[in-house]
Every structure is written in C-alpha cells, then in structure tokens.
Coordinates of C-alpha atoms in Angstrom, one line a residue:
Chain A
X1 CA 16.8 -21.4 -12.2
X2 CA 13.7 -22.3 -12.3
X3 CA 10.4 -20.1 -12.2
X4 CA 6.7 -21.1 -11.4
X5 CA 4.0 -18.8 -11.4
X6 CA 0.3 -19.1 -10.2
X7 CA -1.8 -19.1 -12.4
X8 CA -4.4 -18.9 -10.3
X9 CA -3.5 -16.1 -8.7
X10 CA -2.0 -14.2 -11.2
X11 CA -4.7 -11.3 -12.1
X12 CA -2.0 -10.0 -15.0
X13 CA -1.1 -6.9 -12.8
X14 CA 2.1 -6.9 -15.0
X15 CA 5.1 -5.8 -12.5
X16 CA 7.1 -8.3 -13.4
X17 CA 6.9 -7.6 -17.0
X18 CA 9.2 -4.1 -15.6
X19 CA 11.4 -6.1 -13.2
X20 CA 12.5 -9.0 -15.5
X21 CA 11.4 -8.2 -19.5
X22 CA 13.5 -11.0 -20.3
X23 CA 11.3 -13.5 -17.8
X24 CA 8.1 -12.0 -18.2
X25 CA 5.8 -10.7 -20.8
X26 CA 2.1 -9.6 -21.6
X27 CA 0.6 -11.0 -24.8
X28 CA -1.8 -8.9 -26.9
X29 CA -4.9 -9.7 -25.0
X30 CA -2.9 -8.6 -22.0
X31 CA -2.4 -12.1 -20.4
X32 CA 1.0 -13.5 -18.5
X33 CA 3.4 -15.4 -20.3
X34 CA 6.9 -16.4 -19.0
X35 CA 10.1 -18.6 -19.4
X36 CA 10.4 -21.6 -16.6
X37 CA 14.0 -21.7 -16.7
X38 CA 15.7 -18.8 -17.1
X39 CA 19.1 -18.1 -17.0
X40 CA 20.9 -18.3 -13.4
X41 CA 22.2 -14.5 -14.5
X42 CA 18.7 -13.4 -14.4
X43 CA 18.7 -14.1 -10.5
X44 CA 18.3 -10.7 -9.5
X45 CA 15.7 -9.6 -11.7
X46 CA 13.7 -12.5 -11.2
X47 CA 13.9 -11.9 -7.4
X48 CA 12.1 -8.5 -8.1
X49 CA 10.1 -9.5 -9.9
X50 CA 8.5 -11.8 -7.1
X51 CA 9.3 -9.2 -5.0
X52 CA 6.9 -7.0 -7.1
X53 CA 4.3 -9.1 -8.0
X54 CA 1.0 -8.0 -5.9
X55 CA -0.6 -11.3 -5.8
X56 CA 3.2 -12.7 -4.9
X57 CA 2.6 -15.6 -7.4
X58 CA 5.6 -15.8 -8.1
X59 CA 8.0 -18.3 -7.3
X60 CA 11.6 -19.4 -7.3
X61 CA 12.2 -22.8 -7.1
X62 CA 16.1 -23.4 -7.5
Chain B
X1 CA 28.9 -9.0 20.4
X2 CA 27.7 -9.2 17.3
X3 CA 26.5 -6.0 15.4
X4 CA 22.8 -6.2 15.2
X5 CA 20.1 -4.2 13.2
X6 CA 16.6 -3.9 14.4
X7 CA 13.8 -3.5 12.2
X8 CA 10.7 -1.7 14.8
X9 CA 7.8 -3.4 12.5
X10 CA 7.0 -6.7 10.6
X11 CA 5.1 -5.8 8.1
X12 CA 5.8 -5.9 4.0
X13 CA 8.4 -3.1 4.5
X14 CA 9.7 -4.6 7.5
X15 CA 10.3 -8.0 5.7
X16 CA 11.7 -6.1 2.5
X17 CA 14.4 -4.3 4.8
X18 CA 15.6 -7.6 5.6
X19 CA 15.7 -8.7 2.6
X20 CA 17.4 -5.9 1.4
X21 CA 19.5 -5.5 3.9
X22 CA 21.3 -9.1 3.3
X23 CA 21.2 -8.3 -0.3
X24 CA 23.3 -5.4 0.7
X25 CA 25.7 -7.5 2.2
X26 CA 24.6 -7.2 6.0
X27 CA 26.0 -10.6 7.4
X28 CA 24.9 -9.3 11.5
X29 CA 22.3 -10.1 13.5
X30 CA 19.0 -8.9 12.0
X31 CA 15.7 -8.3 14.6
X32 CA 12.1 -7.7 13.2
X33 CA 9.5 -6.4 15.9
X34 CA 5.8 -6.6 14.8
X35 CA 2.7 -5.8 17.4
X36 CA 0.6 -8.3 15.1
X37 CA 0.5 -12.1 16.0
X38 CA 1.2 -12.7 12.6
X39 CA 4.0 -13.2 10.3
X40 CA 4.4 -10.2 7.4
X41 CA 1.5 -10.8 5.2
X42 CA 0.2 -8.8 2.3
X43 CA -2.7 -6.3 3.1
X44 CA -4.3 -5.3 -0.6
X45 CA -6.7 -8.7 -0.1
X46 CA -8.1 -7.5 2.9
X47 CA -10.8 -5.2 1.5
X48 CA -11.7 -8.0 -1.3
X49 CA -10.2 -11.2 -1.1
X50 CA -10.1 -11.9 2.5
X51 CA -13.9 -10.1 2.9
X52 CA -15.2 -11.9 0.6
X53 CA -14.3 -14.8 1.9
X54 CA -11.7 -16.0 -1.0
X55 CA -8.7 -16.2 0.5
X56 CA -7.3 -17.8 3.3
X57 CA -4.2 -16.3 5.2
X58 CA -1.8 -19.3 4.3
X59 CA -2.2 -17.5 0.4
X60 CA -1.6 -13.6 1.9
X61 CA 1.5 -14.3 3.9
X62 CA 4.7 -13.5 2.4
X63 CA 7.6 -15.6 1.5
X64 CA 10.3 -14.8 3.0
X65 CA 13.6 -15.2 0.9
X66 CA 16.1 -17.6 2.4
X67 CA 18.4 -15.1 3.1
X68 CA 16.1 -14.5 5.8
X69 CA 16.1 -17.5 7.4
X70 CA 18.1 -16.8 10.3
X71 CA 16.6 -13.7 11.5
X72 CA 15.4 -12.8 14.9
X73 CA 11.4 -12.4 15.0
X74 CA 9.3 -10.7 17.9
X75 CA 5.9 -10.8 16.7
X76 CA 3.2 -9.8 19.0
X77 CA 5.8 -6.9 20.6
X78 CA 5.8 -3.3 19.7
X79 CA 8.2 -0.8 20.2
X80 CA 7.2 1.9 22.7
X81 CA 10.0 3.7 23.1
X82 CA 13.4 4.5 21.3
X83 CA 16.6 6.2 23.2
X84 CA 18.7 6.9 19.5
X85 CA 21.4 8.4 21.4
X86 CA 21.7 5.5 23.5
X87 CA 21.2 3.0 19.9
X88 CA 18.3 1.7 21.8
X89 CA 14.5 0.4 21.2
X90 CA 12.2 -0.7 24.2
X91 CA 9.3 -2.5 23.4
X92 CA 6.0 -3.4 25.2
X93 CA 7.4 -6.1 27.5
X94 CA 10.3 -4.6 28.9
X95 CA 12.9 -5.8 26.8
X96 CA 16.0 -2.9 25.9
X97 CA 17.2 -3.6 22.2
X98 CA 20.5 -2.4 21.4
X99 CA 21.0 -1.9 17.9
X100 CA 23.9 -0.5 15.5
X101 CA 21.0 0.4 12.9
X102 CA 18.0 1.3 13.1
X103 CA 15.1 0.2 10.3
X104 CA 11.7 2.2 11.2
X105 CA 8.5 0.4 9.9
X106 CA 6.2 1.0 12.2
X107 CA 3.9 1.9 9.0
X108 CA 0.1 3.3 9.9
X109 CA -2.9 2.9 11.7
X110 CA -6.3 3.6 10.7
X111 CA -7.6 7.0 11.4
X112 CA -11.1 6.8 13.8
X113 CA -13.4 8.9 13.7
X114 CA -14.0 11.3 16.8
X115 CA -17.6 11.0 17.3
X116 CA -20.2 10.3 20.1
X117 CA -22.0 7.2 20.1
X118 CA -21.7 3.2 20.8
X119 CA -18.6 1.4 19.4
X120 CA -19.1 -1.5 18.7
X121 CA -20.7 -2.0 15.2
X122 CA -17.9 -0.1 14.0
X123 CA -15.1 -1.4 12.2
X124 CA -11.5 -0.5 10.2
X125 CA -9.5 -2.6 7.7
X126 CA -6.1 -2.8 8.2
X127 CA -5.0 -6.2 10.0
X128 CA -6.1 -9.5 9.2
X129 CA -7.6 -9.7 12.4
X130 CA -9.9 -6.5 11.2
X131 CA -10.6 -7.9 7.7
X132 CA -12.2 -11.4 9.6
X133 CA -14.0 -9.2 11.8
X134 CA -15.7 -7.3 9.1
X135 CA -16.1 -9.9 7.1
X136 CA -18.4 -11.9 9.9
X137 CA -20.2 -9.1 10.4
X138 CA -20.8 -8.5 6.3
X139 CA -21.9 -11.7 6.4
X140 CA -24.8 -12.1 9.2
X141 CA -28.4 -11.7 7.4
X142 CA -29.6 -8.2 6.8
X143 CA -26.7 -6.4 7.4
X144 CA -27.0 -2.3 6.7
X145 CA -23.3 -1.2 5.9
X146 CA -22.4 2.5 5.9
X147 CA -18.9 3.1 4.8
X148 CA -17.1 6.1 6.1
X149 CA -14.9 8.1 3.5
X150 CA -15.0 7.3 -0.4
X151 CA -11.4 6.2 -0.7
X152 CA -9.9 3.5 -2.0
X153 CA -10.4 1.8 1.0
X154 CA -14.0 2.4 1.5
X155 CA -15.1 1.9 -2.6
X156 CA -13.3 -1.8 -2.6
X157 CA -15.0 -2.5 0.8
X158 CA -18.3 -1.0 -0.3
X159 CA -18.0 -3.1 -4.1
X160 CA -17.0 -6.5 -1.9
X161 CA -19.9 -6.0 0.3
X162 CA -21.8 -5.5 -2.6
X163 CA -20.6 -8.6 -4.0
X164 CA -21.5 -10.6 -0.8
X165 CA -25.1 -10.1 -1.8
X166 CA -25.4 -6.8 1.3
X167 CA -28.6 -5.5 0.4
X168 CA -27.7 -1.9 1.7
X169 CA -24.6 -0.3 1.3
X170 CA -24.2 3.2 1.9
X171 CA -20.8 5.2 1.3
X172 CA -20.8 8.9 2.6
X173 CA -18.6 11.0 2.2
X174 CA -17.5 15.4 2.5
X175 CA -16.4 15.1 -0.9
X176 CA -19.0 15.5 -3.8
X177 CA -17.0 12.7 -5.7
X178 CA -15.5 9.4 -4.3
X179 CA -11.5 9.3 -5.3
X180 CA -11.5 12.7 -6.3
X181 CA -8.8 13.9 -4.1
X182 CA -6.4 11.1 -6.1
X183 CA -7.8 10.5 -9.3
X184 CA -9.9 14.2 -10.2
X185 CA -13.3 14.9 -10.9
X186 CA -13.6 12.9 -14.1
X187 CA -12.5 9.4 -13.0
X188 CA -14.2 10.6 -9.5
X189 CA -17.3 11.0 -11.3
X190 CA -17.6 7.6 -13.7
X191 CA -16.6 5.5 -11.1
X192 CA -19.7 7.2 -8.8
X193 CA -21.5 6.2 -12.0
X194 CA -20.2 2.7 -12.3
X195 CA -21.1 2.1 -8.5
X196 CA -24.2 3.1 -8.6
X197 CA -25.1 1.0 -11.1
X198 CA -24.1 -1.9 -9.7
X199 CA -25.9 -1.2 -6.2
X200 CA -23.7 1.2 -4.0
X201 CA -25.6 4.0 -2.7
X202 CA -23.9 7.3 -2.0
X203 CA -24.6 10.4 0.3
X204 CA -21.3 12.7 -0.4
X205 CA -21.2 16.6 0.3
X206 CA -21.8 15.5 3.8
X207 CA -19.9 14.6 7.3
X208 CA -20.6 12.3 9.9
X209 CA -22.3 14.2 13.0
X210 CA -22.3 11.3 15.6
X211 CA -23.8 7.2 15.6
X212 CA -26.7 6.4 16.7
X213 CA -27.2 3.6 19.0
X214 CA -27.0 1.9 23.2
X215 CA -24.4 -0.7 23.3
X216 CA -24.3 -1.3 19.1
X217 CA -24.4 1.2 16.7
X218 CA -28.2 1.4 14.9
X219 CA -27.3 4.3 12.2
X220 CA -25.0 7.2 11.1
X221 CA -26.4 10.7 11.7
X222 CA -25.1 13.0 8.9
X223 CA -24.2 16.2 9.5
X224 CA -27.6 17.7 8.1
X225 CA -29.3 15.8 11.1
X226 CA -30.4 12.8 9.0
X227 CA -30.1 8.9 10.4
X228 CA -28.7 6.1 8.0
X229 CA -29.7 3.0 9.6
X230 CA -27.0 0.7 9.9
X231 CA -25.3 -2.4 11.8
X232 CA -22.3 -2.2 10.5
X233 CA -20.2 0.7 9.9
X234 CA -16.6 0.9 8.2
X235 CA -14.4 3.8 8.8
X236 CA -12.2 4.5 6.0
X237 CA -11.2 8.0 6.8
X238 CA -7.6 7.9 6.2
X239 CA -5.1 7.0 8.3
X240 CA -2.1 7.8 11.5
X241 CA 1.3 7.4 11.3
X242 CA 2.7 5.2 14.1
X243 CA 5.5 7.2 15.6
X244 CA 5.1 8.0 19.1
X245 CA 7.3 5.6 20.0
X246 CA 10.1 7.9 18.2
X247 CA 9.1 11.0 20.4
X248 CA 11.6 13.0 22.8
X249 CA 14.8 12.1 20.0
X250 CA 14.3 15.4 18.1
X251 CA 13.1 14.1 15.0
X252 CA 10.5 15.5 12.5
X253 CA 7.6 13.8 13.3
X254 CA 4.8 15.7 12.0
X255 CA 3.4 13.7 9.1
X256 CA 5.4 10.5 9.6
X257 CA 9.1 10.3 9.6
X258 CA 10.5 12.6 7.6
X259 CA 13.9 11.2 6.2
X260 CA 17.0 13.0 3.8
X261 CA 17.1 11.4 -0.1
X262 CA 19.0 8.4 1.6
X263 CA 16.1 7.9 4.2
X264 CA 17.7 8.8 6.7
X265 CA 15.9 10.2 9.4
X266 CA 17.1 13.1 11.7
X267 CA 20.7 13.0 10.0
X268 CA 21.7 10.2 11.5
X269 CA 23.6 7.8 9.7
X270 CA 22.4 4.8 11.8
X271 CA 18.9 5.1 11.6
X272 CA 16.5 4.6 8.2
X273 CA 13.1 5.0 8.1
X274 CA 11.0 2.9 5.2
X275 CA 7.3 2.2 4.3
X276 CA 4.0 4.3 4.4
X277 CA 5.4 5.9 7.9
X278 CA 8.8 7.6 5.7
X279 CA 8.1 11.4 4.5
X280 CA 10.7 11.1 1.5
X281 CA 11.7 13.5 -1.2
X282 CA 11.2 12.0 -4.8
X283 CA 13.6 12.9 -7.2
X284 CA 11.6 12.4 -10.1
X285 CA 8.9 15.3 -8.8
X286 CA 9.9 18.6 -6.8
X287 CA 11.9 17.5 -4.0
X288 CA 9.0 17.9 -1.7
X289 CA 8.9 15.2 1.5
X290 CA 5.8 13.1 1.4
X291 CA 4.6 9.9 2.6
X292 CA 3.4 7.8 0.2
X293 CA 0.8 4.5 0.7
X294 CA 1.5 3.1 -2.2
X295 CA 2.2 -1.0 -2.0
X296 CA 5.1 -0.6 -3.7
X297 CA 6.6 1.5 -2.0
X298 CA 8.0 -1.1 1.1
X299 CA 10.0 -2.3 -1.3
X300 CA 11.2 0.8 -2.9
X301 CA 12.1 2.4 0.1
X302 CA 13.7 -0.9 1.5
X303 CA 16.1 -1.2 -1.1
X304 CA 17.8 2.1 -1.0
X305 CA 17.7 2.4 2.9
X306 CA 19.1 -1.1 3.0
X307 CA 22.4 0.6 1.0
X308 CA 22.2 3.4 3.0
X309 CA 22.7 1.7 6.1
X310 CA 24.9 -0.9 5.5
X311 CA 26.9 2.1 3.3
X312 CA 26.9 2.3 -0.2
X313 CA 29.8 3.9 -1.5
X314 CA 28.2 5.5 -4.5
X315 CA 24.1 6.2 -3.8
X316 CA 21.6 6.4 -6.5
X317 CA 18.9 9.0 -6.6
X318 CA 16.0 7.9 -5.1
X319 CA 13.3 8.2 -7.5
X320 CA 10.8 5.6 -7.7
X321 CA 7.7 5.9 -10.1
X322 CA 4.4 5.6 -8.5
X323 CA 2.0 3.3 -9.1
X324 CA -1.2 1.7 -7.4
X325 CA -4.1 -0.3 -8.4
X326 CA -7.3 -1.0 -6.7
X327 CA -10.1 -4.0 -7.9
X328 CA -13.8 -2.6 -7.5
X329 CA -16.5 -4.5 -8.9
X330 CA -15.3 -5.9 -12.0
X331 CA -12.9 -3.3 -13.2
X332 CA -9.4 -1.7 -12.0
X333 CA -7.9 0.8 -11.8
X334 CA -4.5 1.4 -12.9
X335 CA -2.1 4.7 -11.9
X336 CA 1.4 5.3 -13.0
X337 CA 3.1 8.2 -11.8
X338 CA 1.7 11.0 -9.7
X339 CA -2.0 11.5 -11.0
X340 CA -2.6 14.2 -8.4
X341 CA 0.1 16.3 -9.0
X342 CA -1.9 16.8 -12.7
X343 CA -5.7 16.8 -11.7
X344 CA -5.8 20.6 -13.1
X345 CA -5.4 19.3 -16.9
X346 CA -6.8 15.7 -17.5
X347 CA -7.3 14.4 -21.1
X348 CA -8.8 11.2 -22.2
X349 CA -6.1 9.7 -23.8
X350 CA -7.8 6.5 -24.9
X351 CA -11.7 4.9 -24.5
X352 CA -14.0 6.6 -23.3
X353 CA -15.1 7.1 -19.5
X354 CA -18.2 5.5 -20.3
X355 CA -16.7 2.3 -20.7
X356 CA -12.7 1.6 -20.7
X357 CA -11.1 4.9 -20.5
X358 CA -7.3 5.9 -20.0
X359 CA -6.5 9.1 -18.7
X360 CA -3.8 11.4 -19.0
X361 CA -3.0 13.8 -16.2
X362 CA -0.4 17.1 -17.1
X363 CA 1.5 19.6 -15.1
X364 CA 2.6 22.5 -17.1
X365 CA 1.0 20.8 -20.6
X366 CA 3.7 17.9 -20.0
X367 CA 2.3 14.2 -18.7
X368 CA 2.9 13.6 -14.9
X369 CA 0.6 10.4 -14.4
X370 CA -1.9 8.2 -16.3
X371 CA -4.9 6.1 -15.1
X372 CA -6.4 3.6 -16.9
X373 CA -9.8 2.1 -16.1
X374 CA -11.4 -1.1 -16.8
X375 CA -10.6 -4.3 -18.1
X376 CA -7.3 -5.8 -18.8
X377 CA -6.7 -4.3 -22.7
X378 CA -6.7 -0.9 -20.9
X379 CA -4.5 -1.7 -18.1
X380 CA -1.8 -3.0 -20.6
X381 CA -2.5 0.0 -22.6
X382 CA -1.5 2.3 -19.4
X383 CA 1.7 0.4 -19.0
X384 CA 2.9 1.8 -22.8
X385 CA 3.1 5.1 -20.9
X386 CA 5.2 4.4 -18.0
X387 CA 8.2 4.1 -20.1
X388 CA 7.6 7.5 -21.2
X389 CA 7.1 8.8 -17.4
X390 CA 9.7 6.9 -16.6
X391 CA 11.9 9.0 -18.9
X392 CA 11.2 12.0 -18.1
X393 CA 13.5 14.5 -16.4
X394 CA 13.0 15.5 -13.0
X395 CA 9.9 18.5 -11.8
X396 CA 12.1 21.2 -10.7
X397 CA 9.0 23.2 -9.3
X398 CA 7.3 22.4 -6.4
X399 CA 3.8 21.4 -7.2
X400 CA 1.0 21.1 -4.7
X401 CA -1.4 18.0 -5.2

C-alpha cells in the first residue's frame, strides 16, 4: 500500500497518529512523520486515518 | 428490484454513511440527496481558509473512497417530506424514493437572528456559497464587520477578517466572555485577551436590539440603544436542526433526531440518523441524548449506524471521545473529551494562560476533558491525555453542561 500525505496541508492536527500508530507519528517538536508503504494489513487503519484527518491530506494511492 | 438505501443529505456525514455502509458489507443500491449544488466538501475552511481567500474548493471537497463509486447522487434536491411507514422520502422536485433504509443527514442550518431591519448586509457561514459571499464582502475597501455571537464560529470569522487587514471588527455578544459556554471562564477570558490584542474589538454583556439601515444594513443597535456602524454583519448565533421534513412520522424531533445507542431513530430498525442533526446517548458520559457539532462526529456516528442498519450481529457501545479544534489568529485550540461537562473545576495542568496553557477540566475531582492552547508543543501535549480519557470508565450520573 502505498501512503502520501500533504505536506502542505498537513497543520499536524495529529488524528491519524490515533487511527494508525503504526503509520503515523508526531516527533518531539510535534511535527508529522509517516511510513509510505505500509503493510497491505494496515488497510483499514490507514483508511481512518484519512478518514480522520481534518485537512484530508491524506492519501491512498494503491 | 433491488434493495436500496437512501441517505436524505450529502454532506461529510452523508458521504461517511456511504462509506460505511459498503464497508459494512451493503452491496444495494445506495442514494445520497444533498440541497447544495455541490459535491460533500469539508466545512472547517470556511471561516478561515476559504475567507481568507487560501483555499480553493477543488482542496475542500472530499474524496470519496472507491467503494463509492457507483452510488446514486441527487445534489441540488432536498428532501421535504418522509412517509416511514410507507419506506418513503419525497424530495423538492416531486420525485417518491422508496428506500429499505433510511440514513438521516440532513445536518443544520444556521440560526438567524429575529430582528427588524434591512437584510441584506447580513450574512452566515455554513455553505461554500455563504463562505464566498462573506468573503467578497470582507474584502471591499472599508468594510465595518460586526459579528453576531462569540462562538467558535464568530471568533475564527472575526480573527480571519482581522487577518484580511478589516480595520473594524466588532464581536458582540450576551455572554461576558467569548467561548465561555464550551471552554469556561478561564480559557473564555485569555482568548478575549489574546483577541484583543491582535485587533478584535468586543461589546459582550449585551444583545442585538434590531439593524439599522434602508435596503443595506448601516449598524447593529445593541440592546442598550447604542449603534455599531457596520456594512457587514455575520450571524453566528448557533444553529437549527433540519428536520421538518421528518414531521407527522411520530418521531422525537425536538432538538434534532433523537436516536437509541444504535442510532436508531423512533425504534425503527430501518431508519438511522447520523451527523450534527442525531441527539445520541454517549456511553462514555451519563447516557444523556445530545447532539453534538463536533467534525468528527460524521464519521463516528456513520460507522456504527452503517452496522446498525445493514445488522451487526454483535453491536459495540457507542462511545466516541470528543474532540474539536478551532485556528484563531495564530494559535489553536485543542479539546478532548467533554470540557463542558467540567467547567465547575478547571486546573491549569501545564503553561500558563498567558502564553501556552493546557487545561484540565474535572467532574467529581476526576478529569472529564482537557484543552490545550497555543502552539503546536501544547497541542501534542493535550494528546498525552486522551489516552487517559480514553480509559476511563463510563459517568454513571447525569451531569448537566
């Protein structure tokens, strides 16, 4: 699977962090930080996490 | 024929339910029905992005998942009447939908306020449509704005216009504090400060008494008999649940829908009810029905009807955590849980409300609800403390905000 976020949307609101802790993650300064290719058995937390996102920079590519 | 499940309303929660309802396992027909022209977009922009002229709609509408694809969509149709007997919906054209479920999503409508005087000059933000309509009117040179209620709402509107370089902006409100009702008198009161300092003026402990004003409004008359001159006015006063067209089925219509744990509304297994418009007990708090207009509550509330209707075999509590944000100036603010239900014991658990604060809100000396404001360190900082709402056991005694 593959994962792209916005960067230029993203404002670090951090929902996805919740939905897909295994995708997503905050560093210290409290800044975005993912994986681009996730495991296919993260598929439904990924989803969520797009689904939560409130800029809905997230996206799923394949 | 094939079984078919319409969805009265295309907006976020309406799209969700879709969604959700294919990720249920729903192979039927599926028909959305939205009054707006537009496909579902997302509304938070529209009182900063869109206003100030940063975002175009192309970057607010959603993307619907592929799932999806196949759906029916009748935009620019409402639904005027419902016969749920019958398992029917007629909309504004004519048109008699049959349906074997029911997903309602008819979501709000700004609140106006009743008062003599002009209308035009006056405007809401809820559509796109209203957001471009503001924002031209922000825009023209020498623009007075008075904003209408010290919300959410109105503060983000009144901070963009700021931030457009609107010389006088005006916020009035009953209340003595803006966000007090939500967020208590000591957030209430350093994010008057903050405003202020960056330009906002402020007339609270007072109502509107009428506009001023021929064919355009030319001020705000207060309720002590004072004029604030003004070519622009916002009205953010809260808003009205779209639900008539549910009227004469014997449903509980008196603050929204109000739907079982399953969100089901009336009883009836066939019919849902998701969104800002569904009056929903939580299971985390005291069991009480409210509406909530949180943005994540669409998709909250379209998950678990989406296994309701389509009939899970084994439901789940519902019982999502709260949470909003809303960008003012250069700050947010962050909530987790249910701030309001703990206004009567607030400690600072981190900062300072002079600069980046987090705040702790309690109900019975144990935390309900945090709010962090500022910059991004403290927003991360609030997020340590869901987990620990998120653990909590459920309120068992009903608490009034």
């Amino acid at each position: 699977m593959k994962v792209v976020v916005d960067m230029n949307k993203c404002q670090d609101h951090g929902q996805c962090v919740f939905a897909a802790p295994d995708v997503f993650s905050l560093d210290d300064a409290g800044h975005l930080a993912y994986v681009s290719d996730p495991d296919d058995a993260l598929r439904d937390e990924v989803e969520e996490a797009a689904d939560v996102c409130p800029l809905q920079a997230i996206r799923i590519e394949a | 024929m094939t079984a078919r499940i319409v969805v009265a309303g295309a907006s976020m929660a309406g799209l969700r339910a879709a969604e959700q309802l294919r990720a249920a396992g729903w192979r039927g027909a599926i028909t959305l029905v939205g009054d707006e022209p537009h496909p579902p977009y997302n509304r938070p922009p529209l009182s900063k992005e869109v206003l100030a002229g940063k975002a175009s709609f192309e970057s607010l509408a959603f993307r619907p998942r592929a799932s999806v694809s196949d759906v029916e969509w009748r935009l620019g149709r409402k639904a005027v009447a419902a016969a749920l007997d019958e398992r029917t919906v007629r909309l504004d054209d004519g048109t008699e939908l049959s349906y074997d479920g029911l997903v309602v999503a008819t979501g709000m409508r700004p609140r106006r306020l009743d008062c003599p005087g002009p209308a035009a000059g006056r405007h809401t933000v809820r559509t796109l449509d209203d957001a471009r309509g503001l924002r031209e009117a922000l825009t023209r040179p020498g623009a007075r704005v008075v904003v209408v209620g010290a919300g959410f709402i109105g503060c983000e509107v009144a901070a963009t216009a700021v931030g457009l370089g609107v010389a006088e902006v005006t916020v009035v409100d009953p209340l003595p504090l803006p966000m007090a009702g939500p967020l208590g008198e000591l957030l209430g009161r350093a994010m008057l400060e903050r405003h202020e300092a960056r330009g906002v003026r402020f007339a609270l402990g007072t109502g509107v008494a009428g506009f001023t004003g021929e064919e355009r409004v030319t001020g705000v008359e207060l309720s002590d008999g004072s004029v604030l001159a003004a070519d622009v006015v916002v009205e953010s006063v809260g808003s009205v649940a779209n639900t008539e067209w549910l009227d004469g089925n014997g449903l509980d219509l008196a603050d929204g829908v109000l739907t079982d744990a399953r969100l089901r509304a009336g009883g009836r297994p066939d019919v849902v009810a998701v969104g800002d418009v569904a009056r929903f007990p939580n299971a985390r708090y005291d069991g009480v029905p409210r509406r909530v207009e949180h943005w994540c509550i669409p998709t909250d509330t379209a998950k678990h009807a989406a296994k309701t209707l389509v009939g899970d075999a084994e439901p789940v509590p519902f019982a999502p955590l709260p949470s909003f944000w809303s960008d003012q100036h250069d700050f947010r603010l962050q909530s987790f849980g249910a701030p309001v239900l703990g206004k009567g014991d607030v400690r600072v658990l981190d900062g300072d409300p002079e600069g980046d604060v987090l705040v702790g809100y309690h109900h019975d000396g144990r935390l309900v609800g945090v709010v962090a404001l500022g910059g991004q360190a403290m927003t991360a900082s609030a997020a340590r403390y869901r987990a620990e709402l998120l653990k909590q056991p459920a309120l068992t005694e009903t608490v009034s905000g």
